[in-house]
Short mmCIF file of C-alpha atoms and ligand atoms in Angstrom, two decimals:
data_model
loop_
_atom_site.label_atom_id
_atom_site.label_comp_id
_atom_site.label_asym_id
_atom_site.label_seq_id
_atom_site.Cartn_x
_atom_site.Cartn_y
_atom_site.Cartn_z
CA MET A 1 75.51 70.90 108.50
CA LYS A 2 77.65 72.18 105.63
CA ASN A 3 81.36 72.43 106.26
CA ILE A 4 83.19 75.35 104.68
CA LEU A 5 86.91 76.08 104.82
CA MET A 6 88.16 79.57 104.02
CA VAL A 7 91.77 79.66 102.88
CA ALA A 8 93.51 83.03 102.93
CA SER A 9 96.79 84.79 103.55
CA GLU A 10 95.48 87.21 106.18
CA ALA A 11 92.61 87.64 108.65
CA VAL A 12 91.85 90.12 111.42
CA PRO A 13 92.59 90.26 114.27
CA PHE A 14 95.69 88.12 113.69
CA ILE A 15 97.36 89.69 110.69
CA LYS A 16 96.28 92.50 108.37
CA THR A 17 97.77 94.44 105.48
CA GLY A 18 94.48 95.53 103.86
CA GLY A 19 90.79 94.92 103.37
CA LEU A 20 91.25 91.21 102.62
CA ALA A 21 92.02 90.64 106.29
CA ASP A 22 88.89 92.52 107.35
CA VAL A 23 86.75 90.33 105.10
CA VAL A 24 88.28 86.98 106.04
CA GLY A 25 88.17 87.88 109.73
CA SER A 26 84.60 89.19 109.86
CA LEU A 27 82.55 87.29 107.25
CA PRO A 28 82.86 83.80 108.84
CA LYS A 29 81.13 85.07 112.02
CA CYS A 30 78.05 86.01 110.03
CA PHE A 31 76.91 82.67 108.64
CA ASN A 32 73.90 80.86 110.00
CA LYS A 33 75.57 78.65 112.62
CA ASP A 34 72.83 76.00 112.49
CA GLU A 35 73.56 75.30 108.86
CA TYR A 36 77.18 76.23 108.25
CA ASP A 37 80.37 75.34 110.07
CA VAL A 38 82.76 77.88 108.55
CA ARG A 39 86.41 77.62 109.57
CA VAL A 40 89.44 79.56 108.41
CA ILE A 41 93.03 78.54 107.73
CA ILE A 42 95.87 81.08 107.47
CA PRO A 43 99.67 80.93 107.85
CA LYS A 44 101.17 81.21 111.31
CA TYR A 45 103.37 84.24 110.69
CA LEU A 46 106.16 84.91 113.13
CA CYS A 47 105.25 88.62 112.89
CA MET A 48 101.76 88.03 114.34
CA PRO A 49 101.20 89.95 117.62
CA TRP A 50 102.50 87.89 120.52
CA HIS A 51 99.25 88.12 122.52
CA PHE A 52 97.64 85.98 119.80
CA THR A 53 100.56 83.67 119.11
CA CYS A 54 100.77 82.70 122.76
CA GLN A 55 97.09 81.70 122.79
CA LEU A 56 97.35 79.25 119.89
CA GLU A 57 96.82 75.62 120.71
CA TYR A 58 99.28 73.21 119.11
CA ILE A 59 97.46 70.35 117.37
CA THR A 60 100.03 68.24 115.52
CA ASN A 61 102.62 68.24 112.77
CA PHE A 62 103.51 66.22 109.71
CA TYR A 63 105.96 66.29 106.83
CA MET A 64 104.85 67.10 103.30
CA TYR A 65 106.87 66.68 100.11
CA PHE A 66 107.11 70.11 98.49
CA ALA A 67 109.61 71.89 96.21
CA GLY A 68 112.15 69.12 96.27
CA MET A 69 112.09 67.98 99.88
CA ASN A 70 110.04 66.87 102.84
CA ARG A 71 108.93 69.92 104.76
CA TYR A 72 107.55 70.49 108.23
CA VAL A 73 103.89 71.47 108.53
CA GLY A 74 102.87 72.46 112.04
CA LEU A 75 99.18 72.93 112.84
CA PHE A 76 97.75 75.25 115.46
CA LYS A 77 94.24 76.30 116.34
CA LEU A 78 92.33 79.10 118.07
CA VAL A 79 88.60 79.61 118.47
CA HIS A 80 88.02 83.34 118.21
CA GLU A 81 84.55 84.89 118.63
CA GLY A 82 83.00 81.51 117.86
CA VAL A 83 85.00 80.83 114.69
CA THR A 84 87.70 78.15 114.45
CA PHE A 85 90.94 79.45 112.95
CA TYR A 86 93.68 77.02 111.94
CA PHE A 87 97.27 78.16 111.48
CA VAL A 88 99.92 76.54 109.29
CA ASP A 89 103.38 76.73 110.82
CA ASN A 90 106.69 76.63 108.99
CA GLU A 91 109.24 79.24 110.03
CA HIS A 92 111.28 78.81 106.88
CA TYR A 93 108.35 80.26 104.96
CA PHE A 94 106.47 82.35 107.50
CA GLY A 95 109.36 83.70 109.56
CA GLY A 96 109.76 87.10 107.83
CA PRO A 97 109.02 90.53 109.34
CA LYS A 98 105.84 90.94 107.25
CA PRO A 99 103.50 88.64 105.31
CA TYR A 100 104.56 89.75 101.82
CA GLY A 101 107.82 90.98 100.32
CA ASP A 102 109.81 89.50 97.49
CA THR A 103 107.43 88.21 94.78
CA LYS A 104 109.27 85.02 93.91
CA TRP A 105 109.62 84.06 97.53
CA ASP A 106 105.94 84.88 98.14
CA ILE A 107 104.99 82.56 95.30
CA GLU A 108 106.85 79.66 96.87
CA LYS A 109 105.55 80.56 100.33
CA PHE A 110 101.89 80.57 99.31
CA ALA A 111 102.17 77.56 97.02
CA PHE A 112 103.47 75.75 100.10
CA PHE A 113 100.63 77.16 102.20
CA SER A 114 98.01 76.12 99.62
CA ARG A 115 99.26 72.56 99.47
CA ALA A 116 99.71 72.35 103.24
CA ALA A 117 96.17 73.62 103.87
CA LEU A 118 94.68 70.83 101.77
CA SER A 119 97.04 68.18 103.12
CA ALA A 120 96.18 69.15 106.69
CA LEU A 121 92.45 68.47 106.42
CA PRO A 122 92.39 64.73 107.20
CA VAL A 123 94.74 65.34 110.12
CA LEU A 124 92.52 68.12 111.43
CA GLY A 125 89.49 65.87 111.11
CA PHE A 126 87.63 68.58 109.23
CA LYS A 127 86.13 67.55 105.91
CA PRO A 128 84.87 70.61 104.05
CA ASP A 129 82.09 70.35 101.51
CA LEU A 130 83.50 73.48 99.98
CA VAL A 131 86.82 75.30 100.06
CA HIS A 132 86.54 79.06 99.68
CA CYS A 133 89.81 80.59 98.43
CA HIS A 134 90.80 84.26 98.53
CA ASP A 135 93.12 86.02 96.09
CA TRP A 136 96.22 84.83 94.21
CA GLN A 137 97.94 83.43 97.29
CA THR A 138 95.43 80.58 97.31
CA GLY A 139 95.06 80.27 93.53
CA LEU A 140 96.71 76.85 93.48
CA VAL A 141 94.16 75.37 95.89
CA PRO A 142 91.46 74.72 93.24
CA VAL A 143 94.17 73.42 90.91
CA TYR A 144 95.56 70.98 93.48
CA MET A 145 92.00 69.88 94.30
CA LYS A 146 91.52 68.77 90.71
CA ASP A 147 95.02 67.26 90.60
CA SER A 148 96.84 65.39 93.37
CA PHE A 149 93.94 65.56 95.82
CA ARG A 150 91.41 64.22 93.39
CA GLY A 151 91.57 60.52 94.11
CA GLY A 152 90.32 59.02 97.34
CA GLU A 153 87.09 59.46 99.18
CA PHE A 154 88.12 62.32 101.44
CA TYR A 155 88.48 64.97 98.74
CA ALA A 156 85.91 63.56 96.34
CA ASN A 157 83.05 66.00 95.63
CA MET A 158 84.74 68.83 97.50
CA LYS A 159 83.81 72.07 95.74
CA SER A 160 85.79 75.29 95.47
CA ILE A 161 85.16 79.00 95.13
CA MET A 162 87.75 81.58 94.16
CA THR A 163 87.08 85.10 95.40
CA ILE A 164 88.97 87.91 93.71
CA HIS A 165 89.67 90.82 96.05
CA ASN A 166 92.18 92.47 93.76
CA LEU A 167 92.92 91.37 90.21
CA LYS A 168 96.07 93.46 90.08
CA PHE A 169 98.01 90.86 92.07
CA GLN A 170 98.20 87.47 90.37
CA GLY A 171 101.33 85.62 91.51
CA VAL A 172 103.22 85.50 88.22
CA TRP A 173 106.67 84.04 87.49
CA ASP A 174 108.22 82.01 84.70
CA ILE A 175 106.72 78.61 84.01
CA GLU A 176 109.83 76.68 84.90
CA THR A 177 110.05 78.20 88.36
CA ILE A 178 106.36 77.81 89.20
CA GLN A 179 106.31 74.29 87.84
CA GLY A 180 109.36 73.43 89.94
CA ILE A 181 107.79 74.90 93.06
CA SER A 182 104.26 73.59 92.61
CA GLY A 183 105.12 70.13 91.35
CA LEU A 184 102.32 70.35 88.79
CA SER A 185 102.79 68.49 85.49
CA ASP A 186 103.24 70.06 82.03
CA TYR A 187 99.53 69.58 81.44
CA TYR A 188 98.71 72.60 83.62
CA PHE A 189 101.00 75.04 81.85
CA SER A 190 99.07 75.63 78.67
CA ILE A 191 97.42 78.90 77.74
CA ASP A 192 93.92 77.73 78.77
CA LYS A 193 95.18 76.85 82.26
CA LEU A 194 98.01 78.54 84.23
CA ALA A 195 100.12 79.92 81.40
CA VAL A 196 100.22 83.47 80.11
CA LYS A 197 102.84 83.54 77.35
CA LYS A 198 106.08 82.33 78.98
CA ASP A 199 104.82 82.86 82.50
CA ALA A 200 102.66 80.94 84.90
CA ASN A 201 99.92 82.71 86.81
CA MET A 202 98.62 81.34 90.11
CA LEU A 203 95.42 83.39 90.19
CA LYS A 204 94.64 82.31 86.66
CA GLY A 205 94.85 78.70 87.84
CA GLY A 206 92.37 79.46 90.61
CA ILE A 207 89.96 81.20 88.26
CA ALA A 208 90.19 78.42 85.66
CA TYR A 209 89.77 75.55 88.12
CA ALA A 210 87.41 76.83 90.82
CA ASP A 211 83.82 75.65 90.56
CA PHE A 212 82.67 79.22 91.01
CA VAL A 213 84.31 82.64 90.98
CA THR A 214 83.20 85.68 92.92
CA THR A 215 84.47 89.17 93.40
CA VAL A 216 83.67 91.82 95.94
CA SER A 217 81.17 94.09 94.19
CA GLU A 218 78.76 93.84 91.30
CA THR A 219 80.36 96.65 89.35
CA TYR A 220 83.85 95.15 89.67
CA ALA A 221 82.43 91.82 88.44
CA GLU A 222 81.42 93.63 85.26
CA GLU A 223 84.57 95.74 85.01
CA ILE A 224 87.02 92.83 85.16
CA LYS A 225 85.52 91.35 82.01
CA THR A 226 86.82 94.43 80.14
CA GLU A 227 90.33 95.14 78.98
CA PHE A 228 90.83 98.26 81.09
CA TYR A 229 90.18 96.51 84.40
CA GLY A 230 90.85 92.92 83.38
CA GLU A 231 94.62 92.92 84.02
CA GLY A 232 95.13 90.49 81.16
CA LEU A 233 92.58 87.97 82.51
CA ASN A 234 89.45 89.59 81.04
CA GLY A 235 89.25 86.89 78.36
CA LEU A 236 89.17 84.09 80.91
CA LEU A 237 86.76 85.99 83.14
CA TRP A 238 84.46 86.58 80.20
CA ALA A 239 84.65 82.87 79.38
CA ARG A 240 83.65 82.11 82.96
CA ARG A 241 80.91 84.75 83.07
CA ASP A 242 78.17 82.24 83.87
CA SER A 243 80.05 81.14 86.98
CA LEU A 244 81.10 84.62 88.09
CA CYS A 245 79.27 87.07 90.29
CA GLY A 246 79.90 90.08 92.49
CA ILE A 247 78.92 90.15 96.17
CA VAL A 248 79.57 93.43 97.90
CA ASN A 249 81.64 93.33 101.09
CA GLY A 250 80.32 94.21 104.49
CA ILE A 251 82.19 95.39 107.57
CA ASP A 252 82.14 94.24 111.19
CA TYR A 253 79.37 96.34 112.72
CA ASP A 254 80.54 95.59 116.26
CA GLU A 255 84.12 96.61 115.60
CA TYR A 256 83.12 99.72 113.62
CA ASN A 257 80.41 101.29 115.73
CA PRO A 258 80.70 104.93 116.82
CA ALA A 259 78.30 104.29 119.71
CA THR A 260 80.57 101.72 121.40
CA ASP A 261 84.01 102.27 119.84
CA GLU A 262 86.65 102.30 122.60
CA ARG A 263 89.26 103.69 120.22
CA ILE A 264 87.55 107.06 119.77
CA PRO A 265 87.49 109.75 122.48
CA PHE A 266 83.78 110.64 122.19
CA LYS A 267 81.14 108.06 121.32
CA TYR A 268 78.08 109.10 119.33
CA ASN A 269 75.16 107.64 117.42
CA ASP A 270 72.72 108.46 114.65
CA ILE A 271 70.62 110.58 117.06
CA ASN A 272 73.23 112.70 118.82
CA PHE A 273 75.94 113.00 116.14
CA ARG A 274 75.08 116.68 115.54
CA LYS A 275 76.46 117.54 118.97
CA GLU A 276 78.83 114.71 119.79
CA LYS A 277 80.71 113.85 116.60
CA VAL A 278 82.43 117.24 116.43
CA LYS A 279 84.12 116.57 119.79
CA ASN A 280 86.17 113.93 118.01
CA LYS A 281 87.22 116.51 115.44
CA ARG A 282 88.32 118.91 118.16
CA ALA A 283 90.32 116.16 119.88
CA LEU A 284 92.04 115.14 116.64
CA GLN A 285 92.86 118.74 115.72
CA GLN A 286 94.53 119.07 119.11
CA GLU A 287 96.35 115.75 118.82
CA LEU A 288 97.67 116.46 115.31
CA GLY A 289 98.51 120.14 115.77
CA LEU A 290 95.90 121.47 113.36
CA GLU A 291 93.96 124.68 113.94
CA VAL A 292 91.38 123.86 116.61
CA ASN A 293 88.11 125.02 115.14
CA ASP A 294 84.81 123.12 115.16
CA LYS A 295 83.67 124.82 112.00
CA LYS A 296 86.55 123.82 109.72
CA MET A 297 85.65 121.11 107.27
CA MET A 298 87.99 118.16 107.84
CA ILE A 299 88.64 115.69 105.01
CA GLY A 300 90.20 112.30 105.83
CA LEU A 301 92.13 109.76 103.79
CA VAL A 302 93.06 106.37 105.27
CA SER A 303 94.71 104.13 102.74
CA ARG A 304 97.51 102.01 101.44
CA LEU A 305 99.48 104.61 99.50
CA THR A 306 99.54 103.04 96.02
CA ASP A 307 98.47 104.23 92.58
CA GLN A 308 95.29 102.11 92.89
CA LYS A 309 93.95 104.68 95.34
CA GLY A 310 93.96 107.65 92.95
CA LEU A 311 96.75 109.51 94.75
CA ASP A 312 98.09 110.96 91.50
CA LEU A 313 94.89 112.96 91.28
CA VAL A 314 95.35 114.16 94.84
CA ALA A 315 98.99 115.16 94.21
CA HIS A 316 97.90 117.14 91.17
CA ILE A 317 95.43 119.43 92.96
CA MET A 318 96.82 119.47 96.51
CA ASP A 319 98.14 123.05 96.22
CA GLU A 320 94.81 124.27 94.88
CA LEU A 321 92.83 122.37 97.48
CA CYS A 322 94.95 123.84 100.24
CA GLN A 323 93.81 127.34 99.25
CA ASP A 324 90.31 126.29 100.36
CA ASP A 325 88.91 126.46 103.86
CA VAL A 326 89.59 122.79 104.66
CA GLN A 327 91.79 120.56 106.78
CA ILE A 328 93.23 117.34 105.38
CA VAL A 329 94.19 114.37 107.54
CA VAL A 330 96.06 111.51 105.90
CA LEU A 331 96.84 108.13 107.48
CA GLY A 332 98.70 105.65 105.33
CA THR A 333 101.84 103.84 104.31
CA GLY A 334 103.06 102.56 100.99
CA GLU A 335 104.99 103.87 98.02
CA GLU A 336 107.66 106.34 98.99
CA LYS A 337 106.67 108.93 96.39
CA TYR A 338 103.21 109.23 97.93
CA GLU A 339 104.49 109.17 101.49
CA ASN A 340 106.87 112.04 100.65
CA MET A 341 104.20 113.92 98.73
CA PHE A 342 101.99 114.06 101.80
CA ARG A 343 104.95 114.88 104.09
CA TYR A 344 105.78 117.78 101.79
CA PHE A 345 102.26 119.24 101.92
CA ASP A 346 102.20 118.76 105.68
CA TRP A 347 105.41 120.84 105.84
CA LYS A 348 104.04 123.44 103.43
CA TYR A 349 100.57 123.83 104.98
CA GLY A 350 101.28 122.85 108.58
CA ASN A 351 98.03 123.96 110.22
CA LYS A 352 95.85 122.57 107.43
CA VAL A 353 97.45 119.27 106.44
CA SER A 354 98.43 116.42 108.73
CA ALA A 355 100.35 113.53 107.16
CA ASN A 356 100.50 110.49 109.39
CA ILE A 357 102.73 108.05 107.58
CA TYR A 358 102.30 104.95 109.69
CA TYR A 359 99.87 102.12 110.30
CA SER A 360 97.57 102.37 113.30
CA GLU A 361 94.20 100.76 113.85
CA ASP A 362 93.49 103.24 116.69
CA MET A 363 94.29 106.28 114.57
CA SER A 364 92.18 104.98 111.67
CA HIS A 365 89.10 104.86 113.90
CA LYS A 366 89.82 108.38 115.16
CA VAL A 367 90.04 109.67 111.59
CA TYR A 368 86.79 107.95 110.54
CA ALA A 369 85.05 109.48 113.56
CA ALA A 370 86.56 112.98 113.46
CA CYS A 371 86.32 113.92 109.80
CA ASP A 372 83.39 115.47 107.99
CA ALA A 373 84.24 113.93 104.63
CA PHE A 374 86.42 111.05 103.41
CA LEU A 375 88.31 111.10 100.12
CA MET A 376 88.67 107.92 98.05
CA PRO A 377 89.23 108.77 94.37
CA SER A 378 90.45 105.29 93.34
CA LEU A 379 91.68 104.40 89.87
CA PHE A 380 90.03 101.04 90.49
CA GLU A 381 88.42 99.65 93.62
CA PRO A 382 87.17 96.05 93.82
CA CYS A 383 85.02 96.98 96.78
CA GLY A 384 86.67 99.27 99.30
CA LEU A 385 85.93 99.10 103.00
CA SER A 386 87.12 102.54 104.08
CA GLN A 387 84.12 104.25 102.51
CA LEU A 388 81.82 101.79 104.34
CA MET A 389 83.56 102.62 107.62
CA SER A 390 83.15 106.33 106.84
CA LEU A 391 79.43 105.93 106.17
CA ARG A 392 79.06 104.10 109.46
CA TYR A 393 80.73 107.01 111.27
CA GLY A 394 78.65 109.65 109.46
CA THR A 395 81.67 110.86 107.51
CA LEU A 396 80.56 111.51 103.94
CA PRO A 397 82.62 109.80 101.24
CA ILE A 398 83.86 111.66 98.16
CA VAL A 399 84.62 108.89 95.66
CA ARG A 400 85.25 108.09 92.05
CA GLU A 401 82.44 106.05 90.50
CA THR A 402 84.30 102.78 90.07
CA GLY A 403 83.93 99.24 91.41
CA GLY A 404 82.52 98.97 94.90
CA LEU A 405 82.65 102.73 95.42
CA ARG A 406 79.99 103.07 92.75
CA ASP A 407 77.87 100.36 94.38
CA THR A 408 78.02 101.67 97.93
CA VAL A 409 78.05 105.48 97.83
CA LYS A 410 74.91 107.18 96.54
CA PRO A 411 75.77 110.53 95.00
CA TYR A 412 74.13 113.60 96.47
CA ASN A 413 71.11 114.83 94.55
CA GLU A 414 70.23 118.29 95.87
CA PHE A 415 66.91 118.41 94.04
CA GLU A 416 65.52 115.27 95.61
CA SER A 417 67.47 115.47 98.85
CA GLN A 418 69.00 112.04 98.25
CA GLY A 419 72.41 110.54 98.56
CA THR A 420 75.08 109.57 101.06
CA GLY A 421 78.19 111.15 99.54
CA PHE A 422 79.74 112.85 96.54
CA SER A 423 81.13 111.28 93.40
CA PHE A 424 82.75 111.97 90.05
CA ALA A 425 83.09 109.77 86.99
CA ASN A 426 86.35 110.32 85.15
CA TYR A 427 89.88 109.80 86.36
CA ASN A 428 90.59 113.50 86.20
CA ALA A 429 92.08 115.66 88.96
CA HIS A 430 89.91 118.69 88.36
CA GLU A 431 86.76 116.64 88.17
CA MET A 432 87.71 115.35 91.59
CA LEU A 433 88.43 118.87 92.82
CA ALA A 434 85.01 119.99 91.58
CA ALA A 435 83.39 117.17 93.58
CA ILE A 436 85.33 118.18 96.69
CA ARG A 437 84.35 121.82 96.22
CA TYR A 438 80.73 120.88 95.78
CA ALA A 439 80.99 119.04 99.10
CA GLU A 440 82.59 122.11 100.69
CA LYS A 441 79.73 124.27 99.44
CA VAL A 442 77.08 122.01 100.92
CA TYR A 443 79.03 121.73 104.16
CA TYR A 444 79.46 125.48 104.62
CA ASP A 445 76.29 126.87 103.03
CA ARG A 446 73.67 124.16 103.59
CA LYS A 447 74.58 122.55 106.88
CA ARG A 448 71.06 121.17 107.44
CA GLU A 449 71.24 119.40 104.09
CA TRP A 450 74.67 118.07 105.03
CA ASN A 451 73.36 116.71 108.30
CA LYS A 452 70.44 115.04 106.57
CA MET A 453 72.96 113.33 104.35
CA VAL A 454 74.79 112.16 107.46
CA ASP A 455 71.46 110.79 108.71
CA ARG A 456 71.11 108.79 105.53
CA ALA A 457 74.74 107.65 105.55
CA MET A 458 74.45 106.34 109.11
CA ALA A 459 71.16 104.61 108.27
CA GLU A 460 72.76 102.52 105.50
CA ASP A 461 73.32 98.85 106.32
CA PHE A 462 76.68 97.51 105.22
CA SER A 463 76.89 94.86 107.88
CA TRP A 464 77.40 91.35 106.49
CA ASN A 465 73.71 90.46 106.87
CA THR A 466 72.75 90.67 103.23
CA SER A 467 76.02 89.54 101.67
CA ALA A 468 76.55 86.54 103.95
CA ARG A 469 73.12 85.21 102.78
CA LYS A 470 74.31 85.55 99.19
CA TYR A 471 77.42 83.49 99.92
CA GLU A 472 75.22 80.92 101.69
CA ASN A 473 73.08 80.61 98.58
CA ILE A 474 76.11 79.96 96.40
CA TYR A 475 77.50 77.45 98.90
CA SER A 476 74.20 75.54 99.03
CA TRP A 477 73.78 75.59 95.29
CA LEU A 478 77.31 74.26 94.69
CA ILE A 479 77.16 71.65 97.40
CA GLY A 480 73.79 70.63 96.08
CA TRP A 481 71.67 70.22 99.21
P1 ADP B 1 92.53 97.78 100.41
O1 ADP B 1 92.17 96.43 100.86
O2 ADP B 1 92.65 97.93 98.93
O3 ADP B 1 93.73 98.33 101.11
P2 ADP B 1 90.03 98.59 101.69
O4 ADP B 1 89.31 99.90 101.72
O5 ADP B 1 89.24 97.42 101.29
O6 ADP B 1 91.32 98.78 100.78
O7 ADP B 1 90.58 98.23 103.14
C1 ADP B 1 91.58 98.98 103.75
C2 ADP B 1 91.61 98.63 105.22
O8 ADP B 1 92.90 98.94 105.74
C3 ADP B 1 90.63 99.42 106.05
O9 ADP B 1 90.26 98.65 107.18
C4 ADP B 1 91.46 100.64 106.47
O10 ADP B 1 90.95 101.27 107.63
C5 ADP B 1 92.79 99.96 106.72
N1 ADP B 1 93.99 100.83 106.62
C6 ADP B 1 94.63 101.24 105.49
N2 ADP B 1 95.71 101.96 105.81
C7 ADP B 1 95.77 102.02 107.14
C8 ADP B 1 96.66 102.63 108.09
N3 ADP B 1 97.73 103.33 107.70
N4 ADP B 1 96.41 102.46 109.40
C9 ADP B 1 95.33 101.75 109.81
N5 ADP B 1 94.46 101.17 108.99
C10 ADP B 1 94.67 101.29 107.67
C1 GLC B 2 91.23 94.43 98.11
C2 GLC B 2 90.64 95.62 97.37
C3 GLC B 2 89.56 96.35 98.13
C4 GLC B 2 88.63 95.38 98.83
C5 GLC B 2 89.43 94.41 99.69
C6 GLC B 2 88.55 93.41 100.43
O1 GLC B 2 92.32 94.78 98.88
O2 GLC B 2 91.64 96.53 96.96
O3 GLC B 2 88.83 97.16 97.24
O4 GLC B 2 87.71 96.07 99.64
O5 GLC B 2 90.31 93.69 98.89
O6 GLC B 2 87.75 92.67 99.55
#
């Protein structure tokens, strides 16, 4: 049996701000249980839903020296759908109203979490062969493993993987502050380790010290070695190219299944979608106050509202798009300028545009099920899960050909009757509009072709089956069995 510990800042169903939580919550279920004991450790946030918090089983606590004093580390546990989740408790750090906020505070919070997660292992009686870290919040884990946790039998030979879900966020502050917080010696703050000019970079530490680095699609693995996508770390990623690979994300096929989904009003499958899927559209049109009309093409957008998601392109052509025979349903929260932009178009084109500026798991499923097409014109996209959810619900993605979007959506080829969606190459608003209008044309003029594309979209397999095997191979290779 190989023991694997995943360390992350979020995991469904306990706490989620984006796709990272989906991955950390669903991937561990998909390993071969006879060979891998995969457990997860996350912070015990005070803002976690109470129906989970009250189920956690208290294990023990200890004190750990960190950032100038001895600090409380409480440990809790819950077995959820066959996977053991551990939770690190410290209300000083994890007591806020949401997981992330002020950058400097987040850096201290997750440096604490990283150190606490490693320190907890002997107490938990779980000795991983490999520690699998996710994103900048856990960047110090591989560093600590090569530093203070190096000596002694328990941590000897423990391997580490750093998975990059989003290179944009790196956990950067001045060297003095990060050194003070982390307790790492001067040795670590040179340019080939954590330092970037006068700053220290937690993700850089993880990438430099992990035994292996992965990211969440093959295309993104190539992109991040270039200056445009590399966010200043392309040099290091290029240097580590022989220990870097892309493994495309999957989604939870039980949670996202139109045939069994309790969150949508009308269930459907790949056989009866022609008749049944549209009932979800009708219900959503009624619920959101849009014109109730089965025949109107409905385009969805479910997203964090940040510049990563290509919303500047959308803002640019929204007036033009709204002259077309389409309905647009947006669900998202984020930067105020984008929230207000969608509110404005909702006000201006009330029966065509519905801006839902909030976070709701239920509403996201309804949008995936109800819409005909799904818009995701990202500036960059490490993998993207929303387009995978759309494919699963027979809602055809319209995407920019970048990162995981390029790897998961096959562009429509009308001559060979191939493809599962529509795509465009350049970050250009009118190129995007042309792709949307091409989709409109197929939808309105060649409905049989459209439906065949839905057939193909729903037949795709983006469950974790394939990708979990790829992680298993890397685990086995690193552990050396
Ligand atoms: P990212 O991780 O960059 O935000 P992904 O496409 O990988 O993008 O994952 C986004 C996840 O967050 C999906 O599960 C999507 O359905 C969900 N999501 C985003 N915004 C909302 C929202 N306002 N309400 C509900 N779910 C949302
Ligand atoms: C990040 C990326 C997204 C990816 C997700 C899960 O949030 O922005 O593209 O799907 O992580 O890996």
